[in-house]
mmCIF file of C-alpha atoms and ligand atoms in Angstrom:
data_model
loop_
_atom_site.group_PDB
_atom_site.id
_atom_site.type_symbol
_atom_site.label_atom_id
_atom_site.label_comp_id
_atom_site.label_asym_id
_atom_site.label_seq_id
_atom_site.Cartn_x
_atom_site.Cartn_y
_atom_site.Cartn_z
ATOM 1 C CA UNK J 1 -3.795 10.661 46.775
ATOM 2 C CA UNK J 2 -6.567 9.026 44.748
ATOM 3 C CA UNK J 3 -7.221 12.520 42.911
ATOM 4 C CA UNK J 4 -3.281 12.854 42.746
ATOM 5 C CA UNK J 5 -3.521 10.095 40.856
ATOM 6 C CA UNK J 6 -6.362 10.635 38.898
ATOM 7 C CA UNK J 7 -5.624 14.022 37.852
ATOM 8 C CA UNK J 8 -1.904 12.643 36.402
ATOM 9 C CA UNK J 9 -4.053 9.336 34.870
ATOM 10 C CA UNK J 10 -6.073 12.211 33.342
ATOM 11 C CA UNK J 11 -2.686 14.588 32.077
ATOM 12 C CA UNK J 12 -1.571 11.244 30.528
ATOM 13 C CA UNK J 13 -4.281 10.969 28.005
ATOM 14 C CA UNK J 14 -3.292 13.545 25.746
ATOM 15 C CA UNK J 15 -5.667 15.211 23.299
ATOM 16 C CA UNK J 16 -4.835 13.152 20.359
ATOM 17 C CA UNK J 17 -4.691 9.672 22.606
ATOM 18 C CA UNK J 18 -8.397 10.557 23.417
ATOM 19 C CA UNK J 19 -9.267 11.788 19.885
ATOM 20 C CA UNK J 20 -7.704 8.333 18.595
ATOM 21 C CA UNK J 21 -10.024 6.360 20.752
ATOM 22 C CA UNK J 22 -13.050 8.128 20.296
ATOM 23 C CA UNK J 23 -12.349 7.723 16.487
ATOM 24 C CA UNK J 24 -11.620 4.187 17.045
ATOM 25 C CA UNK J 25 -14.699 3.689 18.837
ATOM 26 C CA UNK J 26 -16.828 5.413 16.146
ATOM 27 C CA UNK J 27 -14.962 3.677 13.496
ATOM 28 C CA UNK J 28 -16.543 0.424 14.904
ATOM 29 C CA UNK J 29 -20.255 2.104 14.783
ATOM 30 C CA UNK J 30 -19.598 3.170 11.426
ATOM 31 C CA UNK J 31 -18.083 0.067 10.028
ATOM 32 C CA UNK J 32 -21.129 -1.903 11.388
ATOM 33 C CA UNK J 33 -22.745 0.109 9.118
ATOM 34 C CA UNK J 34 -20.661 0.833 6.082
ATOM 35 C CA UNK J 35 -21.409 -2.921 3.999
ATOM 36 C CA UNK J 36 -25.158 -2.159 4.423
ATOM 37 C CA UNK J 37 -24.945 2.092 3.286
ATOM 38 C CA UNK J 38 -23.007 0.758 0.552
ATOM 39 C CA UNK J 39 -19.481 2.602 1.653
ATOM 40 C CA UNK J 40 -17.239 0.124 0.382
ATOM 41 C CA UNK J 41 -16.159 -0.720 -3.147
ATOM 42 C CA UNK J 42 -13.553 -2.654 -5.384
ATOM 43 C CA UNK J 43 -10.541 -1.542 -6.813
ATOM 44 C CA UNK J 44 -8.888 -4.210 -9.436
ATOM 45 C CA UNK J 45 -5.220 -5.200 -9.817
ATOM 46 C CA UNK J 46 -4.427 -7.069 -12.704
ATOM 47 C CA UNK J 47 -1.763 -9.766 -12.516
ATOM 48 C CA UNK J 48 -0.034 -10.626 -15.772
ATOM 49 C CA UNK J 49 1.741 -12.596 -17.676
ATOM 50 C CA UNK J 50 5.393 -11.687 -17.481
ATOM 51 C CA UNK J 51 6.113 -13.207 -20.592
ATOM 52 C CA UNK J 52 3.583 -11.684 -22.822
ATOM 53 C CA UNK J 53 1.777 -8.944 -20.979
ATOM 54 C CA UNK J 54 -1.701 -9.941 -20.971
ATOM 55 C CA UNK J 55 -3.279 -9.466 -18.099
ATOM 56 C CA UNK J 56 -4.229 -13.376 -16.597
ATOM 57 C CA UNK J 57 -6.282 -12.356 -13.538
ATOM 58 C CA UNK J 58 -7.222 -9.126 -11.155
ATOM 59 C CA UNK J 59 -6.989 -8.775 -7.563
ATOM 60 C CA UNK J 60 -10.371 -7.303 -5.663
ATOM 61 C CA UNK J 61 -8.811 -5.019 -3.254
ATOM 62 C CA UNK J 62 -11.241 -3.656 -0.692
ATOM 63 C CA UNK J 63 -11.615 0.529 0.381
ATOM 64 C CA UNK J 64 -14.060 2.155 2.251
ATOM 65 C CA UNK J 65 -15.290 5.302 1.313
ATOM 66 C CA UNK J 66 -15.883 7.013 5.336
ATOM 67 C CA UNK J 67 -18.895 10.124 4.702
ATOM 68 C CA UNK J 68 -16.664 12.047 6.975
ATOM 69 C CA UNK J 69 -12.879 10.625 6.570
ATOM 70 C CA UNK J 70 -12.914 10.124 2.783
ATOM 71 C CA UNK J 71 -11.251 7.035 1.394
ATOM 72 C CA UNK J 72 -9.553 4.503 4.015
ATOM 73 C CA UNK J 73 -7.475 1.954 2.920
ATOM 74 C CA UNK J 74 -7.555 -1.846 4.097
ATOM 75 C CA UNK J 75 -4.958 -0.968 6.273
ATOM 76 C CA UNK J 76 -6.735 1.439 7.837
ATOM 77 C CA UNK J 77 -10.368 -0.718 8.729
ATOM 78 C CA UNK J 78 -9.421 -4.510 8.312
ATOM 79 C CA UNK J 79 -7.420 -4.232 11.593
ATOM 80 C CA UNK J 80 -10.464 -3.085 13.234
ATOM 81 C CA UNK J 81 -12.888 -5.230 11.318
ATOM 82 C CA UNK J 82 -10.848 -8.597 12.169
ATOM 83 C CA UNK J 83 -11.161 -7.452 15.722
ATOM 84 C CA UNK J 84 -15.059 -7.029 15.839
ATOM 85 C CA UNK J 85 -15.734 -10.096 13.529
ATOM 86 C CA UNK J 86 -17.136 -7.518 10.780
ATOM 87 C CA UNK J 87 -14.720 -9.020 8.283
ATOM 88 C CA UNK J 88 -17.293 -11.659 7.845
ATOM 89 C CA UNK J 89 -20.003 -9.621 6.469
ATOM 90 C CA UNK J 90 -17.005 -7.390 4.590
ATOM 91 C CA UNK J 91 -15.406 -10.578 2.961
ATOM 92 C CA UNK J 92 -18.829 -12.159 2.057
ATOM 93 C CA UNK J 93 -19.728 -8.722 0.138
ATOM 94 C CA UNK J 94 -15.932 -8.354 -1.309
ATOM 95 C CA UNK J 95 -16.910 -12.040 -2.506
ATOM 96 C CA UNK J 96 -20.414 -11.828 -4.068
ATOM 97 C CA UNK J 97 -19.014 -8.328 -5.620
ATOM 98 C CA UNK J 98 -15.853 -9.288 -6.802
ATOM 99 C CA UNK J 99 -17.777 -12.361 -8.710
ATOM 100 C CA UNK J 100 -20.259 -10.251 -10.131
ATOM 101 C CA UNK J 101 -17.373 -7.788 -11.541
ATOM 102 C CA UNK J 102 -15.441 -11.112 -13.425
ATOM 103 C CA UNK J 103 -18.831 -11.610 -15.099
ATOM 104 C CA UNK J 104 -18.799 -8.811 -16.585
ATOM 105 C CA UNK J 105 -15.589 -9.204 -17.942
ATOM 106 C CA UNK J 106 -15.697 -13.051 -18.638
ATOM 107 C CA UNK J 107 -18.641 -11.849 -20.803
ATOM 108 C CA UNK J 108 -15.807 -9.985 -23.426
ATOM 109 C CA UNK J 109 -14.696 -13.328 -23.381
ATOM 110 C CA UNK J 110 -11.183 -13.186 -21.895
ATOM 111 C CA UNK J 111 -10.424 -16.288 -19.352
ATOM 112 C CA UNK J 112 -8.721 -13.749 -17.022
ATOM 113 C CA UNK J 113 -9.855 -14.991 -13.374
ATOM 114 C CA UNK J 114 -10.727 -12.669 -10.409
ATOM 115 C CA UNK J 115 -8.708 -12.885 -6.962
ATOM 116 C CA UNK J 116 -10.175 -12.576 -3.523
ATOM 117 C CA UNK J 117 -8.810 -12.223 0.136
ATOM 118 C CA UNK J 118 -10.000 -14.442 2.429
ATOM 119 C CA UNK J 119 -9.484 -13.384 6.536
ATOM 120 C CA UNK J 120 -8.374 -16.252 8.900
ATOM 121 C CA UNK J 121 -11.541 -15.914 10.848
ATOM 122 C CA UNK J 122 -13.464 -16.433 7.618
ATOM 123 C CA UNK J 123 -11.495 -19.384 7.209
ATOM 124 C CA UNK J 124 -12.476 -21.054 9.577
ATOM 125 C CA UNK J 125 -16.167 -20.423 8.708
ATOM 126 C CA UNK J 126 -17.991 -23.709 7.435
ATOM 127 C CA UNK J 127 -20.251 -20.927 5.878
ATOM 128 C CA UNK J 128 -17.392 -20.507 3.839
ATOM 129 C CA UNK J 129 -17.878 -23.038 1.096
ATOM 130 C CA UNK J 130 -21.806 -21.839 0.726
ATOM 131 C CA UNK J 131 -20.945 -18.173 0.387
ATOM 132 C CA UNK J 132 -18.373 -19.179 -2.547
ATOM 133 C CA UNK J 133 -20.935 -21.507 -3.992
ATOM 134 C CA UNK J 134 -23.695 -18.920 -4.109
ATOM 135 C CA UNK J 135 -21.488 -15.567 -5.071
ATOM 136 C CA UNK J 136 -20.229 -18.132 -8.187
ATOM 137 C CA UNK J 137 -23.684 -18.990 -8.926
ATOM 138 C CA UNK J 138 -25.486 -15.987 -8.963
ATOM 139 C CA UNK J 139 -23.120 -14.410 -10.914
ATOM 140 C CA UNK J 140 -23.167 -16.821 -13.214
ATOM 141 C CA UNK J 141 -19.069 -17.656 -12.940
ATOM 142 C CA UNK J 142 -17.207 -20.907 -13.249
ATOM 143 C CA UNK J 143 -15.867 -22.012 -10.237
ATOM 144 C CA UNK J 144 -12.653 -22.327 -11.772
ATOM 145 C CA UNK J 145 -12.556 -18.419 -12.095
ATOM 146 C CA UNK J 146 -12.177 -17.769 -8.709
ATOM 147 C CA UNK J 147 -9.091 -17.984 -6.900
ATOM 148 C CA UNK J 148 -8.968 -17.519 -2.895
ATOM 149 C CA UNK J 149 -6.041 -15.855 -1.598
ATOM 150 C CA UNK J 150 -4.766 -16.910 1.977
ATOM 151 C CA UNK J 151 -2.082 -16.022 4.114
ATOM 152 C CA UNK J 152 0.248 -18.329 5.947
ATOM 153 C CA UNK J 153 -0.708 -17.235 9.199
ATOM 154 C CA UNK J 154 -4.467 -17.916 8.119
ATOM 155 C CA UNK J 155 -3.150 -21.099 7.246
ATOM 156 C CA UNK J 156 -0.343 -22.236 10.137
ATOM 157 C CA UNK J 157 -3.392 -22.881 12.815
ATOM 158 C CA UNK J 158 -4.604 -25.284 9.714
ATOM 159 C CA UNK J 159 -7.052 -27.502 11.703
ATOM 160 C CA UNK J 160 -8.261 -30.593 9.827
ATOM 161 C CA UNK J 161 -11.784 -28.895 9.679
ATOM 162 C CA UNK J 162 -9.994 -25.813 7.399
ATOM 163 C CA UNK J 163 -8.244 -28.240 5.059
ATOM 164 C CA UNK J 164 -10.767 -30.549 4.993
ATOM 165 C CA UNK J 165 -12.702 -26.823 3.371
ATOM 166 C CA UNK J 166 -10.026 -26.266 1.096
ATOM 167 C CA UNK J 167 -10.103 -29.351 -0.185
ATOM 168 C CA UNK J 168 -13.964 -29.150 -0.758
ATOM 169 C CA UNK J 169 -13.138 -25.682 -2.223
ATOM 170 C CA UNK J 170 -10.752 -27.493 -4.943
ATOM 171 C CA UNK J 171 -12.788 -30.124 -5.797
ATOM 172 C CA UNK J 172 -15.808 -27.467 -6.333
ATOM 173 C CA UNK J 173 -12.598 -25.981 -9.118
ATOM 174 C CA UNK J 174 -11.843 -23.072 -6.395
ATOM 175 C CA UNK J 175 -8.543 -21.904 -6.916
ATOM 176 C CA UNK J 176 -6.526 -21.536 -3.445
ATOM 177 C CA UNK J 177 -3.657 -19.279 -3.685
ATOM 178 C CA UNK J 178 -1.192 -19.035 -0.888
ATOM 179 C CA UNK J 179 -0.398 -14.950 -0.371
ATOM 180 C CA UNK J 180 2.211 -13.166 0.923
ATOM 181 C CA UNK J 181 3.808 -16.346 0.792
ATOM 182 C CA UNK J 182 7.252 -16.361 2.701
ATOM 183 C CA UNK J 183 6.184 -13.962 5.217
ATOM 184 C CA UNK J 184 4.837 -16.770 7.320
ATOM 185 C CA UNK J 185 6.336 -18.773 10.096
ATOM 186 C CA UNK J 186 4.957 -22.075 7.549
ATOM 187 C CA UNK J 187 7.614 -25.172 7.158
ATOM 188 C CA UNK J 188 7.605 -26.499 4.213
ATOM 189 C CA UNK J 189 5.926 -29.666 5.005
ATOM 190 C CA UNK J 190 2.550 -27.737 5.377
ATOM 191 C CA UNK J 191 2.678 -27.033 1.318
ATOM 192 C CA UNK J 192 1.768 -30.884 1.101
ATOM 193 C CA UNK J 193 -0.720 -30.877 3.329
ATOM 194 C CA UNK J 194 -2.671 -27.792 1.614
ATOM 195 C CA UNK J 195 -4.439 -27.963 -1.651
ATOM 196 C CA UNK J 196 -2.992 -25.000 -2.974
ATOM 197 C CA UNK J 197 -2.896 -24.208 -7.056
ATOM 198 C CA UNK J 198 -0.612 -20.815 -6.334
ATOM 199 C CA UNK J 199 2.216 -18.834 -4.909
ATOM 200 C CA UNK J 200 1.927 -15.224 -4.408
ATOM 201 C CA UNK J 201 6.138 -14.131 -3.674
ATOM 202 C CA UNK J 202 5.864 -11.299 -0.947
ATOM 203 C CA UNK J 203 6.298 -7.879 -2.086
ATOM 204 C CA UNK J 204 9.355 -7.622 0.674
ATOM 205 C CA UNK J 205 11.491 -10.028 -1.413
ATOM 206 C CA UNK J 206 11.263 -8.587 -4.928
ATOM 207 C CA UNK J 207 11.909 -4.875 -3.340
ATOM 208 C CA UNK J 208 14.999 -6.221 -2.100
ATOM 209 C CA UNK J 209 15.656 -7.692 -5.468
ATOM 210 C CA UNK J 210 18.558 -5.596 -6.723
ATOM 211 C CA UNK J 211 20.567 -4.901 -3.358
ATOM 212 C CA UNK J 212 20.294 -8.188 -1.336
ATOM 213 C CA UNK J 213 21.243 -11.412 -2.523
ATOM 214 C CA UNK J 214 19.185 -13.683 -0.131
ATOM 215 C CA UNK J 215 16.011 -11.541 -1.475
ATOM 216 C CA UNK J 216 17.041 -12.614 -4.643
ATOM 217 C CA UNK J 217 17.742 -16.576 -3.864
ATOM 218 C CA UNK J 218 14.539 -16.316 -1.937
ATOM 219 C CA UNK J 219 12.190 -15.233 -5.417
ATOM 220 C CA UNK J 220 14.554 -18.099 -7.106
ATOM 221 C CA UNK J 221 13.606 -20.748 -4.250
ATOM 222 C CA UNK J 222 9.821 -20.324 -4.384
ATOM 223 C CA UNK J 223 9.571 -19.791 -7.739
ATOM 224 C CA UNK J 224 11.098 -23.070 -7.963
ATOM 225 C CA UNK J 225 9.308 -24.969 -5.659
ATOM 226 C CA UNK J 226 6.406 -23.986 -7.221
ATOM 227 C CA UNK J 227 7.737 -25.547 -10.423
ATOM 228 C CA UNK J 228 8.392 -28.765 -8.314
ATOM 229 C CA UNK J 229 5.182 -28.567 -6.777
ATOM 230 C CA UNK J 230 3.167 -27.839 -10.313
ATOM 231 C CA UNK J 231 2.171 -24.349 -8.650
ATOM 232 C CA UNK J 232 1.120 -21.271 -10.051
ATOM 233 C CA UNK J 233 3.789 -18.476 -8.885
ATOM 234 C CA UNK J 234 3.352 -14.631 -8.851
ATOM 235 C CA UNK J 235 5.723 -11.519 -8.046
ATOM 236 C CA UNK J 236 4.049 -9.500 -6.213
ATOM 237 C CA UNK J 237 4.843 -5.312 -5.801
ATOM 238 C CA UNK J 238 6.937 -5.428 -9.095
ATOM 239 C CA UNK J 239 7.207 -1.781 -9.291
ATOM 240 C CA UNK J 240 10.537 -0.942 -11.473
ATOM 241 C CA UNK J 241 12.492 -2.195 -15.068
ATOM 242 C CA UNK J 242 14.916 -3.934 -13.276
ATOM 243 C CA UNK J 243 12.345 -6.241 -10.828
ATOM 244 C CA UNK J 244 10.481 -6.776 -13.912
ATOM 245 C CA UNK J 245 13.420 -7.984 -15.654
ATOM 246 C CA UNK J 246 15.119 -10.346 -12.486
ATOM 247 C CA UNK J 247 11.332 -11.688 -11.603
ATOM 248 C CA UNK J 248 11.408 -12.809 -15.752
ATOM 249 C CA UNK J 249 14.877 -13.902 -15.818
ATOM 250 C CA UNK J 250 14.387 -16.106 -12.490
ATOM 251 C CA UNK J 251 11.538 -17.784 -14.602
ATOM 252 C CA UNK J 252 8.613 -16.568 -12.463
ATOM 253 C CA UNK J 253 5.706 -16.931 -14.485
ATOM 254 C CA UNK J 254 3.282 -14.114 -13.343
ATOM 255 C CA UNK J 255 3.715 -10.608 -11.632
ATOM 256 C CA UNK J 256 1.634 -8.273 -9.962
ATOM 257 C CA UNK J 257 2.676 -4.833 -9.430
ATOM 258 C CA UNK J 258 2.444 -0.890 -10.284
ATOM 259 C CA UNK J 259 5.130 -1.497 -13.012
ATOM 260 C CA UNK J 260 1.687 -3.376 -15.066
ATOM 261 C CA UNK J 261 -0.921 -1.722 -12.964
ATOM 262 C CA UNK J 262 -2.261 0.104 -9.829
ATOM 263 C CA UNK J 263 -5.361 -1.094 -8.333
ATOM 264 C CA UNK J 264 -7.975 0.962 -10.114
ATOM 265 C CA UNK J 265 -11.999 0.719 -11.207
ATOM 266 C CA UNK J 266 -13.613 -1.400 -12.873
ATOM 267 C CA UNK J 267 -13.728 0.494 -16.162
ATOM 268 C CA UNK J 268 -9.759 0.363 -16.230
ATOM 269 C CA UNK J 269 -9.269 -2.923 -15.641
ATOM 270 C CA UNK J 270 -11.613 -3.613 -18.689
ATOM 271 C CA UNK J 271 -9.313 -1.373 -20.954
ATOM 272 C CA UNK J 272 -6.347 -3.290 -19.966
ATOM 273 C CA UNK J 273 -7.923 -6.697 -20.453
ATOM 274 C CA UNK J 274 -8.527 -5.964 -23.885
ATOM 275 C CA UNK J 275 -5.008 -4.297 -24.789
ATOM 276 C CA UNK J 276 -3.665 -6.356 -27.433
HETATM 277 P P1 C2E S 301 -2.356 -8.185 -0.420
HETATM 278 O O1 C2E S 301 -3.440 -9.189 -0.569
HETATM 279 O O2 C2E S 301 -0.965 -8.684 -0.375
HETATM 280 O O3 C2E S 301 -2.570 -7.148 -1.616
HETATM 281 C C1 C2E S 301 -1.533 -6.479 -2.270
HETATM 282 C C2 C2E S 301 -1.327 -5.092 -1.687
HETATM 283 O O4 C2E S 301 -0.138 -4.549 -2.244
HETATM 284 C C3 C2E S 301 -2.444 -4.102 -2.031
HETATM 285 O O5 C2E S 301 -2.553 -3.149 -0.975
HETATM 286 C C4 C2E S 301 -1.877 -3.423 -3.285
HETATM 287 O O6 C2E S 301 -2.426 -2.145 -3.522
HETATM 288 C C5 C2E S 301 -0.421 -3.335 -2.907
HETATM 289 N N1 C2E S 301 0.448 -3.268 -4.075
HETATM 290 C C6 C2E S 301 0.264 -3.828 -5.278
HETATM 291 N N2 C2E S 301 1.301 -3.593 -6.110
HETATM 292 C C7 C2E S 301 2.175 -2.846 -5.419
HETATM 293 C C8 C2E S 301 3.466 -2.280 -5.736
HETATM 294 O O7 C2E S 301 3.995 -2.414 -6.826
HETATM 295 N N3 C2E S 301 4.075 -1.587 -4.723
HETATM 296 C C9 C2E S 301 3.518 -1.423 -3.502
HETATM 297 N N4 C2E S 301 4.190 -0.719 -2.597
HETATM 298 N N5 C2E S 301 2.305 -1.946 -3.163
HETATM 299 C C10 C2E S 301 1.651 -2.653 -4.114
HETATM 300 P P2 C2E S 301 -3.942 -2.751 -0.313
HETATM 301 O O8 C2E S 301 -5.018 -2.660 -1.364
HETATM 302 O O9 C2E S 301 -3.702 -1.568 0.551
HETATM 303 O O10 C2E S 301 -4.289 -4.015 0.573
HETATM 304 C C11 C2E S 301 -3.482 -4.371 1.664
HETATM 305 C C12 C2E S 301 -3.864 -5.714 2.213
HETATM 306 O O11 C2E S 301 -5.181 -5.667 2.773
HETATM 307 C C13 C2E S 301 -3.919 -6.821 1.169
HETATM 308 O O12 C2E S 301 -2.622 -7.301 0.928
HETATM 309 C C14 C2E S 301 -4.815 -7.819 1.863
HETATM 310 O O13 C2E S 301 -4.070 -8.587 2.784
HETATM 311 C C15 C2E S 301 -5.769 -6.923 2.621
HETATM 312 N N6 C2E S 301 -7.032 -6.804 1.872
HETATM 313 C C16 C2E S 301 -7.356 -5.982 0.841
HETATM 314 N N7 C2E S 301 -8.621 -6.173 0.426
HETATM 315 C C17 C2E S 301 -9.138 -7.145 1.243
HETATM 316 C C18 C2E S 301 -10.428 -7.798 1.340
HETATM 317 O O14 C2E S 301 -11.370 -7.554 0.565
HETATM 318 N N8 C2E S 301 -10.574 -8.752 2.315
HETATM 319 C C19 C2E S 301 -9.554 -9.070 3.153
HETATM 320 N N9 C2E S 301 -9.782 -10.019 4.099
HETATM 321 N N10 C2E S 301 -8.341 -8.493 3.091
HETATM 322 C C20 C2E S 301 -8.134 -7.552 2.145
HETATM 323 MG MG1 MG S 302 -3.859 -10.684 -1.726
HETATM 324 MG MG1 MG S 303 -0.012 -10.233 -1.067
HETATM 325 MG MG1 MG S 304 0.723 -8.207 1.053
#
């Protein structure tokens, strides 16, 4: 019976079930090492000013160049790297990298501010604050041009010691930007308790802008409340005319979104900061 049953156990696992966890399994072993072979690297989204086009800040978005797979997206690794704890190590690099790469564009003098994503588990890192302080520093940024993006759920679990680090984060002139934002299972008593200086309006809502009227009393609520609450607010995923025209009619001030801008390199993001 016991070889019955371990021959069906063994007809169960099918070829690709066993080539998914043997690939899952490497993945691990070759994340560990990906930071340290120097694997990963930046794309930049800008975020803009809906009102006049310029480009205000740019999102550090994360991929992972695998020797054999080619290019993964976050999607693909972050899963896997929140898991193991390896987001750590993968933040801290986005971090120090991400600061380095506003330098270099703070230095053609535009104010535009870089964007980072911050994983719950890093959040709840004292380390935290010192990694920010010395990725500013040694890049020679402003505090001020840094903004932290973190998701509700990051948030929800908000102990006292993680707001007592985001408030250390603002007074330092952090910027703490609250992503995704509706997406969450937050109330909205939590938005007093967090020192946050922005709204990032989930993708979800503005591509269900034209066809469903909750979406679109949802982008009016937050973009409100963010008025009320003398927050930053950005559309994120504006992809089409229209969105671009109901996120700027609503009064949102800033969007995000493949109608200004895909994530790209470096050298792109430079061109479009110094569009006129
Ligand atoms: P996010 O922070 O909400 O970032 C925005 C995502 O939406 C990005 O996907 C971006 O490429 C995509 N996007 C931007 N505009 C549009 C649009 O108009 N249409 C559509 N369909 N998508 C758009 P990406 O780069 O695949 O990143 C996915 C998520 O992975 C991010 O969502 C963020 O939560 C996470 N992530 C990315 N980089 C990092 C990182 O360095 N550290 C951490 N902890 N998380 C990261
Ligand atoms: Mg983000
Ligand atoms: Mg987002
Ligand atoms: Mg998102």
């Amino acid at each position: 019976a016991a070889k019955a049953a371990g021959k069906s156990a063994y007809r169960t696992c099918t070829p690709a079930l066993r080539e998914s966890a043997v690939t899952r399994a490497e993945l691990i072993a070759d994340l560990r090492r990906a930071v340290d072979e120097g694997q990963l690297h930046l794309e930049f989204q800008p975020i803009v000013d809906l009102a006049t086009g310029a480009v205000r800040s740019a999102e550090a978005l994360v991929r992972w160049r695998h020797p054999r797979l080619g290019l993964l997206s976050p999607a693909r690794f972050l899963p896997l790297a929140e898991e193991t704890g390896l987001i750590v190590p993968i933040d801290r690099w986005v971090i120090h990298e991400a600061c380095r790469a506003a330098a270099t564009w703070r230095d053609r003098r535009t104010e535009a501010t870089v964007a980072v994503n911050i994983a719950a588990a890093h959040l709840r890192r004292p380390d935290l604050i010192a990694t920010v302080t010395a990725a500013t520093a040694s890049a020679g940024l402003a505090p001020r041009a840094l903004t932290l993006e973190l998701t509700e759920s990051a948030l929800i679990d908000g102990s006292e010691a993680v707001l007592d680090r985001l408030r250390q984060l603002r007074e330092l002139g952090i910027r703490i930007s609250i992503d995704d934002f509706g997406t969450g299972y937050s109330a909205l008593s939590y938005l007093h308790r967090i020192p946050a200086t922005e709204l990032k309006i989930d993708r979800s809502f503005v591509a269900r802008l034209d066809t469903d009227a909750r979406a679109y009393a949802t982008v009016e609520m937050v973009t409100r409340l963010a008025g009320a609450f003398e927050l930053s607010v950005v559309a994120e995923g504006v992809e089409t005319e229209r969105q671009h025209a109901a996120v700027a009619a609503i009064g949102c001030v800033h969007g995000q979104g493949y109608r200004y801008g895909r994530p790209a390199g470096l050298a792109q993001l430079h061109t479009a900061l110094t569009r006129p």
